[in-house]
Every structure is written in structure tokens, then in C-alpha cells.
Amino acid sequence: MARLPSARPHAHPVESRHMKVYISADMEGITGLVDAEDVQPHGRDYEHGRVMMTEDVNAAVRGALTAGAIAVVVNDAHKPMRNLLPDRLHPVARLVRGGPKPMGMLEGLDGSFDAAVCIGFHARAGTFGVLSHSFMGHEIEDIWLDGRRVGEIGLLHATAAAMGVPVVMLSGDDAACAEMIDWDAEVATVAVKRTRDRFAAELDPVVEARERIEAAVGAAVRARPGGRCVPSAAEATTLAVRWQSTSVASHLLGIPGVTLRDGRTVEVTGPMTDVFRLFGVFMRVATALTGQPPYC
């Protein structure tokens, strides 16, 4: 089974002298957004979606600052990773923008951070959630980490823990929040919408949703463990990915260490951070071979 951050200490919260907070910002779980037109470049509502995304992130930044953070780094984690509006982003935040990036949705994260926050996340492929998928729309059918089914939420959580950084808060739809709680019940969650179908939701009022994001981030960062997770970077982890296309699987066999579990499923074993970075290479190969849009 995939390792949860069992080393997360139970010490009382402490005020940090130089606390750093990392925010990974996806788009599908942002307040008010429900459709591909909201989150894909050239979609009719994409430009408004960018504003909504930026303001959810701003709420998270404010929460981190009220908890005592002196540095906040935001990584634009939604393809094409140029969604957040720099001129509307909170002036304290440093933005990691553009792609491709070697560590993708976790670019810029390292063991110097005290806490990680996930804003605007969605549920994994095959889950009844708003805009649910795992990284590449239908092209990735399933992912397993040490035999446990996983999506973007669990994969990012495990990689952050391997760096010694606890994920302390996540926002998204109700399905994303449930997935996070199932993975690690200690992570605070804020559901900003309730799933009605894959492209439909009951929305929380925008002002209320952002107030709850800000409050939850502040409380979660303030109550973070008194010490960081014990890094597990050297421990071996097995990642398996089932693709829609047999062609993708066969081409990935050209990467040293990748083996075939069945005609469409590849797996690789190594330290969690290395495996996560290699998974990014998998996706770039798959994109070159398929050119498939995310929500076909």
C-alpha cells in the first residue's frame, strides 16, 4: 500500500520563525467552474475561469500569511500552466509559471517548505466528480501507487511527504475532498461545489467559498505539525499506469526500468520523487503519441 505520512508528528503547533508555504493550484476544482469551456484555453469562459482561479489562490495566500508565513510560492499546476494572472496575484506570492516543468504540479517544492496546500483540485479518473480525470483525460485510465488506486491528489501528497513536506489543506469539489480524506484524514478540506454530474455542480456562493478557503488555510498552516514529515525519499515505490492506448505502453518500454504489466499497463519502481518526475516523462511521451485533448 502507498505510504501515508506516518511520520507526521503529533507535537503541538509551533510558531515558525521563517515559515514557507507552497501552493499547487489546479483549475477544475476552482470555485464556480464546472465545464471544459471554463478551464481550457480558447474555451468561451476560460478567461473568466482564470480570474476565478487567481482569486481562490489569493484567498489561500491570505490564509497562509495570517498564519505567519513569510514566504509563499504558488505553482500554476493546470495545463498549460499559464492560467493564473500575475498582475492579479497577491503581491507577496512568488509564481512558478509555464511548462513543461520537470516536477510538473510540484515544481519548486523542496524540503525547505513547512507546508503544502492544494487549491482547485479534482477527483481521479473513474470517480463521480466534477471534471474528474487523472492528469490526461481519458488517456490515463488508472494509476496505482504501491497497489493503491490513486489520482493527482494521492500522487502529489505522497511526493510531498517524500520530500518531508506535509500537505495540510485542499480545496475542490466534494469528490476531491472525499478522496483527500480517504488518503489522509488529517488534511483539512474545503468543498466549494457539490457534484451533480461530471460537468455540473451545485455551487457555493463565491464570497463564502473564498472566506472558507482563507480560514481553512490559515487554521491548517497554524496547526501544522511541530516538525516536518520524516522524508522517505530513499524508499522504493512502485507506480503503475494503465493507458487507453497500447501504443503508449509499448513506447514507454524504451525507458530503462519500465516494465509491462499487461498490454496497456506499465510500471516502474524507485524513490518517490524520482518516480513522480519520471511520470511527467510518461505524459510527455503519451501527448506526443496521441495529441488527445483532456476532456474528449
Tab-separated table of C-alpha atoms in Angstrom, residues 19-25 64 69 71-77 94 96 101 103-110 113-119 156 160 165-169 221:
chain	number	residue	atom	x	y	z
A	19	MET	CA	7.785	29.647	7.662
A	20	LYS	CA	7.395	28.877	3.957
A	21	VAL	CA	4.161	27.672	2.373
A	22	TYR	CA	3.822	26.052	-1.060
A	23	ILE	CA	0.580	26.179	-3.059
A	24	SER	CA	-0.110	23.888	-6.009
A	25	ALA	CA	-3.025	25.359	-7.964
A	64	ALA	CA	-1.060	31.407	4.850
A	69	ALA	CA	4.098	32.552	6.645
A	71	ALA	CA	7.161	33.292	2.017
A	72	VAL	CA	4.519	31.770	-0.260
A	73	VAL	CA	5.325	30.077	-3.572
A	74	VAL	CA	2.452	29.320	-5.968
A	75	ASN	CA	2.870	26.785	-8.757
A	76	ASP	CA	0.421	27.044	-11.663
A	77	ALA	CA	-0.308	23.323	-11.990
A	94	ARG	CA	6.061	34.171	-5.968
A	96	VAL	CA	6.055	29.429	-10.870
A	101	LYS	CA	8.374	21.661	-15.833
A	103	MET	CA	8.315	18.228	-11.484
A	104	GLY	CA	5.078	19.381	-13.091
A	105	MET	CA	2.393	20.060	-10.500
A	106	LEU	CA	5.021	20.181	-7.742
A	107	GLU	CA	7.652	22.287	-9.474
A	108	GLY	CA	9.535	24.394	-6.942
A	109	LEU	CA	8.667	22.251	-3.920
A	110	ASP	CA	11.537	21.040	-1.747
A	113	PHE	CA	8.840	24.314	2.914
A	114	ASP	CA	6.855	23.873	6.112
A	115	ALA	CA	3.517	23.052	4.498
A	116	ALA	CA	1.896	22.420	1.130
A	117	VAL	CA	-1.619	23.442	0.081
A	118	CYS	CA	-3.644	22.144	-2.885
A	119	ILE	CA	-6.140	24.603	-4.375
A	156	LEU	CA	1.098	14.778	-5.079
A	160	ALA	CA	5.389	15.974	-0.976
A	165	VAL	CA	6.575	18.444	3.446
A	166	PRO	CA	3.060	17.769	4.846
A	167	VAL	CA	0.032	18.601	2.723
A	168	VAL	CA	-2.210	20.437	5.182
A	169	MET	CA	-5.206	21.660	3.145
A	221	VAL	CA	-0.944	26.084	8.457
